Amino acid sequence: MASLKELSTRKDPLTGGHRMCPGCGAPIVVRQILMASKDPVVVVSATGCLEVSTTIFPYSAWTVPFLHNAFENAGATMSGVEAAYQNLKKKGKMTEHVNFVAFGGDGGTYDIGLQSLSGAMERGHDMLYVCYNNEAYMNTGVQRSGATPMGANTTTEPAGKVLQGKREWRKDLTEIMVAHSIPYVAQGIIGNWSDLTRKAEKAFSIRGPKFINVLQPCRLGWGYKPDSTLELARRAYETCVWPVYEVENGVYKISKPKEKKPVVEYLKGQDRFRHLFKPGNEKLIADIQAEVDRRWNLLLAKEATK
Amino acid sequence: MSKIVAKTGNEAMAEAMRQINPDVVAAYPITPATEIVMIFAKYVADGLVDTNFVAVESEHSAMSACVGASAAGVRVMTGTSSQGLCLMYEILPIAAALRLPIVMCDVNRAISGPINIHCDHSDTMAARDFGWLQIFSENSQEAYDSLIQAIRIAEDPRVHLPTMVTTDGFIISHCLDKIEILDDKDVTAFIGQDRKANNRLLDLKNPTSVGLLDLQDYYFEHRVPVAQAMKDSKKVILEVADEFAKKFGRKYGLIEEYKLADAEVAIVALGSTCGTAKVVIDELRAKGVKAGMLKIRVFRPFPAEEIVKALSNVKALAVLDRSDTWSAQGGQVFTEIRSAFYEAAKKPKITNFIYGLGGREIDLPQLHTVFESLKNIDKQPVVQYLGVRE
Amino acid sequence: MSEKPGWKSLPEGDVVKAGTAAEFKTGDWRSERPVWFPERCIHCLFCWISCPDSSIIVKDQKMTGIDYDHCKGCGICAKECPVKPQKALEMKPERGEETCQK
């Protein structure tokens, strides 16, 4: 695995001067993933915070080849780029190895882009798809997505006098990707650079479709101080709200926290969950804890059955 | 050596695709265009082409993959129809704005609802405002010839716009027709071995960012060049047609005039209906009626000047639309032709017939009715539906 | 009037050369600035790998300063700095008085 010193000698895929919020986790995802590649990379991004904020004409923060097409089609667009590359390679017009990386937010990945992603993975294109998952449509102002956790306050399922934020459990996209039987699927966080870059390195060492789902706290949508982006991601890991694991050729490998902390340790630092701490909502927190435990145990069981 | 063979429209288009040998094809099945990609997929399976075929999971992904591949700098084709084209609509103007010379085989079919698999022009006409060149075909031969020409036109640096070549669903796509297939080598020589890429996402030494966000200060400046390229493409279409005629003998233009020189009554039509109309015009001419027809081959760019010039001596004109704008002001072809005549000193009286929706047959008696109505054009409503039960 | 190019001068398509955002300064977004204390720095580069704005300057695998033209003052670098008891990066109010080795 590359050390930070070694990584620091590689090309930074982004310049400063993009318009992401101060403390945004999305560019951290991009830097940690792409700098893990020793080979040239070509990037496609779905429409979203990352795309609009890094490419306001005539300013692009991308130092590597970059293409944006639309919102729901990063998987399909990259399929085309990769097919073109394979054709050029077949004809001897390109010789160097290229790592193809598509980025999509959770809206562009879990929801509107799911079909396009599923197709691209099923067809076996040699690409890594990375979901920078901030658990809501942040670019349009914090609307609920299939990735939004139960109880979170969003602008389309807000906490009010009668309802207490999102009523549904989040979709488990990582497991949906595992069900595609692709060679490599992983879940990570931005609060652990060595784990995330190692996962990216592993993904780049494998030919075929790969998927990494990265939890990326959003200070605007989640409501916390911008310096805490990485710390909050680590708390999601420590409480097993966001398990960090990988599935290589169907074999699960989970990073287990030293001590599994209660979910309140994660929920309490975020404005989006503040209403859960009002009197009368104790059951909601208990429900969330029970669901986190259920999913965590399910995951442990998958690791155990090799 | 060229050869004369019997082929359906779909087979003719698939044959042209084999000879074009595109680098990437991304497509999804849809009646009545499915055969084109099925036949082509067999060519891929048999190693007759060098194409990387991406059998995507939807037409939206087909066009998305085409944009990705074309941005990567290679020659890209696809094929679709109706609902499939509708599903592509979101991505069609992106392909145009990125100036990607993707070429599409488009088989005209009605759009839902109700669901219907047969021919009309609603799908293609609804795509008229997305910055794609649109070429209509009267028969399989035209479809074959136009597809080969489309590669040259789309990839011309003065154009660099995506292009769709259309046939009429089932009427052309599934009917056997005698056509001349050119020699493989002649096709390659005509279109050039490779696309000269205007967009190279895969240029690793000179990295670029493609498809950026434009705000109020740049969006307009990125859209107007599409209009300019569309305007400039007329000349290119004619140049390519001239070269094609010199090499292969068949002559094409933006429009085709049929017995228009001295015509007093005339119709305008697109696609397969033109073949039927020619029979009616011959019958009328035999009776001494000075009837004629203007066939529009290229709908985008719209050949307004050429149409006005060709029809200025006509006294009464019926425009046949196989689709409707639902504006109560007539079909797409009618509204554009009427607008084109606004400044003209000499112009015919014009009426509109919307016909053939959902594959409703257009027969000789119906077309005679149209010509008959031109005797009393002053009494005709602006737009009427032909061949519908009331 | 505007100095921006007209459509005839723009490159074809919606394309720019890579990395032009470096010309766009976001430093004036800051209300706080990270101040680096080189004598405390252990060059672990945690700040560098954690910076959302690529604003930690590293040369020859060592931190050499902060790009104040682009740093938005989020404070992640200071928070992630592992040096104890005093961090090598501290957030200070943006007054322009604090200086930093570049």
Coordinates of N, CA and C in Angstrom, one line a residue, chain A residues 11 40-44 51-53 55-73 76-77 79-81 83-88 90-91 93-94 96-98 100 115-117 119-120 123 125, chain B residues 21-24 49-52 54-74 87 90-91 94-95 98 194 200-205 207-215 217-218 222:
Chain A
K11 N 0.0 13.0 -9.0 CA -0.8 14.2 -9.4 C -2.1 14.4 -8.6
P40 N -2.8 6.5 -15.4 CA -3.6 7.6 -15.7 C -5.1 7.2 -15.4
V41 N -5.9 8.2 -15.0 CA -7.3 8.0 -14.8 C -8.1 8.9 -15.8
V42 N -9.3 8.4 -16.1 CA -10.3 9.2 -16.8 C -11.6 9.2 -16.0
V43 N -12.1 10.4 -15.8 CA -13.3 10.5 -14.9 C -14.6 10.9 -15.6
V44 N -15.6 10.3 -15.2 CA -17.0 10.7 -15.5 C -17.7 11.1 -14.3
E51 N -20.0 17.8 -9.4 CA -19.9 18.2 -10.8 C -20.1 19.7 -11.0
V52 N -21.2 20.2 -10.5 CA -21.4 21.6 -10.7 C -20.4 22.5 -10.1
S53 N -19.9 22.1 -8.9 CA -19.0 23.0 -8.2 C -17.6 22.9 -8.7
T55 N -16.9 22.4 -12.0 CA -16.7 22.7 -13.4 C -17.6 23.9 -13.9
I56 N -17.5 25.0 -13.2 CA -18.2 26.2 -13.6 C -17.4 26.8 -14.7
F57 N -17.9 26.8 -16.0 CA -17.2 27.3 -17.1 C -16.7 28.7 -16.9
P58 N -15.5 29.1 -17.3 CA -14.4 28.3 -17.9 C -13.4 27.7 -16.8
Y59 N -13.9 27.5 -15.6 CA -13.0 27.0 -14.6 C -13.3 25.5 -14.3
S60 N -12.3 24.7 -14.6 CA -12.4 23.2 -14.2 C -11.4 22.9 -13.2
A61 N -11.8 22.3 -12.1 CA -10.8 21.9 -11.0 C -10.2 20.6 -11.3
W62 N -10.6 19.9 -12.4 CA -10.1 18.6 -12.7 C -8.8 18.7 -13.5
T63 N -7.7 18.0 -13.0 CA -6.5 18.0 -13.7 C -6.4 16.8 -14.6
V64 N -7.3 15.9 -14.4 CA -7.3 14.7 -15.2 C -8.5 14.7 -16.2
P65 N -8.4 13.9 -17.3 CA -9.6 14.0 -18.3 C -10.9 13.8 -17.6
F66 N -11.9 14.6 -17.9 CA -13.1 14.6 -17.2 C -14.3 14.8 -18.1
L67 N -15.4 14.0 -17.9 CA -16.6 14.2 -18.7 C -17.8 14.2 -17.8
H68 N -18.7 15.1 -18.1 CA -20.0 15.1 -17.5 C -21.0 15.0 -18.6
N69 N -22.0 14.2 -18.4 CA -23.1 14.0 -19.4 C -24.4 14.5 -18.8
A70 N -25.0 13.7 -17.9 CA -26.2 14.1 -17.3 C -26.3 13.5 -15.9
F71 N -27.4 13.5 -15.3 CA -27.6 13.1 -13.9 C -27.5 11.6 -13.7
E72 N -28.4 10.9 -14.5 CA -28.7 9.5 -14.2 C -27.8 8.5 -15.0
N73 N -26.8 9.0 -15.6 CA -26.2 8.2 -16.6 C -24.6 8.1 -16.5
A76 N -23.6 4.5 -17.7 CA -23.7 4.3 -19.1 C -22.7 5.1 -19.9
T77 N -22.5 6.4 -19.4 CA -21.6 7.3 -20.1 C -20.2 6.7 -20.0
S79 N -19.5 3.6 -19.6 CA -19.5 2.4 -20.5 C -19.1 2.7 -21.9
G80 N -19.6 3.8 -22.4 CA -19.2 4.3 -23.7 C -17.7 4.7 -23.8
V81 N -17.3 5.4 -22.8 CA -15.8 5.8 -22.8 C -15.0 4.6 -22.8
A83 N -15.7 1.5 -23.7 CA -15.8 0.8 -25.0 C -14.9 1.4 -26.0
A84 N -14.9 2.7 -26.1 CA -14.1 3.4 -27.0 C -12.6 3.1 -26.8
Y85 N -12.2 3.2 -25.5 CA -10.9 2.9 -25.1 C -10.5 1.4 -25.5
Q86 N -11.4 0.5 -25.2 CA -11.1 -0.9 -25.6 C -10.9 -1.1 -27.1
N87 N -11.7 -0.3 -27.9 CA -11.6 -0.3 -29.3 C -10.2 0.2 -29.8
L88 N -9.9 1.4 -29.2 CA -8.6 2.0 -29.6 C -7.4 1.1 -29.2
K90 N -7.6 -2.3 -28.9 CA -7.6 -3.4 -29.8 C -6.9 -3.1 -31.1
K91 N -7.1 -1.8 -31.5 CA -6.5 -1.5 -32.8 C -5.1 -0.9 -32.6
K93 N -4.1 1.7 -31.1 CA -4.0 3.2 -31.1 C -3.8 3.8 -29.7
M94 N -4.1 3.0 -28.7 CA -3.7 3.3 -27.3 C -3.1 2.2 -26.7
E96 N -1.3 2.6 -23.2 CA -1.2 2.7 -21.8 C -2.4 2.2 -21.1
H97 N -2.2 1.7 -19.9 CA -3.4 1.3 -19.1 C -4.0 2.6 -18.5
V98 N -5.4 2.6 -18.5 CA -6.1 3.7 -17.9 C -7.1 3.1 -16.9
F100 N -10.6 3.8 -15.3 CA -11.8 4.6 -15.5 C -12.6 4.7 -14.2
Q115 N -30.3 2.3 -12.5 CA -30.4 1.4 -13.7 C -29.2 1.5 -14.6
S116 N -28.7 2.7 -14.8 CA -27.5 2.9 -15.6 C -26.3 2.2 -14.9
L117 N -26.2 2.4 -13.6 CA -25.1 1.8 -12.8 C -25.2 0.2 -12.9
G119 N -26.7 -1.6 -15.2 CA -26.3 -2.1 -16.5 C -24.8 -2.1 -16.7
A120 N -24.2 -1.1 -16.3 CA -22.7 -1.0 -16.5 C -22.0 -2.0 -15.8
R123 N -22.7 -5.5 -17.4 CA -22.0 -5.7 -18.7 C -20.5 -5.9 -18.5
H125 N -18.0 -3.8 -17.7 CA -17.0 -2.8 -18.1 C -15.9 -2.7 -17.1
Chain B
N21 N -18.5 0.3 -40.5 CA -17.6 -0.4 -39.4 C -17.3 0.6 -38.3
P22 N -18.3 1.1 -37.6 CA -18.1 2.1 -36.5 C -17.3 1.5 -35.4
D23 N -16.6 2.3 -34.6 CA -15.8 1.8 -33.5 C -16.6 1.3 -32.3
V24 N -17.7 2.1 -32.1 CA -18.6 1.7 -31.0 C -20.0 1.9 -31.4
V49 N -16.9 -7.0 -38.4 CA -16.6 -5.6 -38.1 C -15.7 -5.6 -36.9
D50 N -15.1 -4.4 -36.7 CA -14.2 -4.2 -35.5 C -14.8 -3.5 -34.4
T51 N -16.1 -3.4 -34.4 CA -16.9 -2.6 -33.5 C -16.9 -3.2 -32.1
N52 N -16.8 -2.3 -31.1 CA -17.2 -2.7 -29.7 C -18.7 -2.4 -29.5
V54 N -22.0 -2.3 -27.4 CA -22.4 -2.2 -26.0 C -23.9 -2.4 -26.0
A55 N -24.3 -3.6 -25.6 CA -25.8 -3.9 -25.5 C -26.3 -3.4 -24.2
V56 N -26.7 -2.1 -24.2 CA -27.1 -1.4 -23.0 C -28.5 -1.9 -22.5
E57 N -28.8 -1.3 -21.3 CA -30.1 -1.8 -20.7 C -31.2 -0.8 -20.9
S58 N -31.0 0.2 -21.8 CA -32.1 1.2 -22.1 C -31.6 2.1 -23.2
E59 N -32.6 2.7 -23.9 CA -32.1 3.7 -24.9 C -31.5 4.9 -24.3
H60 N -31.9 5.3 -23.1 CA -31.3 6.4 -22.4 C -29.8 6.1 -22.2
S61 N -29.5 4.8 -21.8 CA -28.1 4.4 -21.6 C -27.4 4.3 -23.0
A62 N -28.2 3.9 -24.0 CA -27.6 3.8 -25.4 C -27.0 5.2 -25.8
M63 N -27.9 6.2 -25.7 CA -27.4 7.5 -26.1 C -26.3 8.0 -25.1
S64 N -26.4 7.7 -23.9 CA -25.4 8.1 -22.9 C -24.1 7.5 -23.2
A65 N -24.1 6.2 -23.5 CA -22.9 5.5 -23.9 C -22.3 6.1 -25.2
C66 N -23.2 6.4 -26.2 CA -22.8 7.0 -27.4 C -22.0 8.3 -27.2
V67 N -22.6 9.1 -26.2 CA -21.9 10.4 -25.9 C -20.5 10.1 -25.3
G68 N -20.5 9.2 -24.4 CA -19.2 8.8 -23.8 C -18.2 8.4 -24.8
A69 N -18.6 7.5 -25.7 CA -17.7 7.0 -26.7 C -17.3 8.0 -27.7
S70 N -18.2 8.8 -28.1 CA -17.9 9.9 -29.1 C -17.0 10.9 -28.5
A71 N -17.3 11.3 -27.2 CA -16.4 12.2 -26.6 C -15.0 11.7 -26.5
A72 N -14.9 10.3 -26.4 CA -13.6 9.7 -26.4 C -12.9 9.7 -27.8
G73 N -13.6 10.2 -28.8 CA -13.0 10.4 -30.1 C -13.2 9.4 -31.2
V74 N -14.0 8.4 -30.9 CA -14.2 7.4 -31.9 C -15.5 7.6 -32.7
L87 N -37.0 8.2 -25.0 CA -36.1 8.0 -23.8 C -34.8 8.7 -24.0
E90 N -33.5 13.4 -23.5 CA -32.7 14.2 -22.6 C -31.3 14.3 -23.0
I91 N -30.8 13.3 -23.7 CA -29.3 13.3 -24.0 C -29.0 13.8 -25.4
I94 N -27.5 17.2 -25.6 CA -26.1 17.2 -25.0 C -25.1 16.8 -26.0
A95 N -25.5 15.7 -26.8 CA -24.7 15.3 -27.9 C -24.4 16.4 -28.9
L98 N -22.1 19.2 -27.3 CA -20.7 18.7 -27.2 C -20.1 18.5 -28.6
D194 N -11.0 6.5 -40.5 CA -11.3 6.8 -39.1 C -11.9 8.2 -39.0
R200 N -11.4 14.7 -27.8 CA -10.5 13.6 -27.4 C -10.4 13.6 -25.9
L201 N -11.4 13.1 -25.3 CA -11.4 12.9 -23.8 C -10.2 12.0 -23.4
L202 N -9.8 11.1 -24.3 CA -8.8 10.1 -24.0 C -7.4 10.6 -24.3
D203 N -7.3 11.9 -24.6 CA -5.9 12.5 -24.8 C -5.3 12.7 -23.5
L204 N -4.5 11.8 -23.0 CA -4.0 11.8 -21.6 C -3.0 12.9 -21.4
K205 N -2.3 13.2 -22.5 CA -1.2 14.2 -22.4 C -1.8 15.6 -22.4
P207 N -5.0 16.8 -21.1 CA -6.3 16.6 -20.4 C -7.2 17.8 -20.6
T208 N -8.5 17.4 -20.8 CA -9.5 18.5 -20.9 C -10.7 18.1 -20.0
S209 N -11.5 19.0 -19.7 CA -12.8 18.8 -19.1 C -13.9 19.0 -20.1
V210 N -14.8 18.1 -20.2 CA -15.9 18.2 -21.2 C -17.3 18.2 -20.5
G211 N -18.1 19.0 -20.9 CA -19.5 19.0 -20.4 C -19.6 19.8 -19.1
L212 N -19.1 21.0 -19.1 CA -19.1 21.9 -17.9 C -20.4 22.5 -17.7
L213 N -20.5 23.1 -16.5 CA -21.7 23.9 -16.1 C -21.6 25.3 -16.6
D214 N -22.5 25.7 -17.4 CA -22.6 27.1 -17.9 C -23.6 27.9 -17.1
L215 N -23.3 29.0 -16.7 CA -24.3 29.9 -16.0 C -24.8 30.9 -17.1
D217 N -23.6 33.5 -18.1 CA -22.5 34.2 -18.8 C -22.0 33.3 -20.0
Y218 N -22.2 32.0 -20.1 CA -21.7 31.3 -21.2 C -22.7 30.3 -21.9
H222 N -22.6 28.9 -25.9 CA -22.4 27.5 -26.3 C -23.6 26.9 -27.1

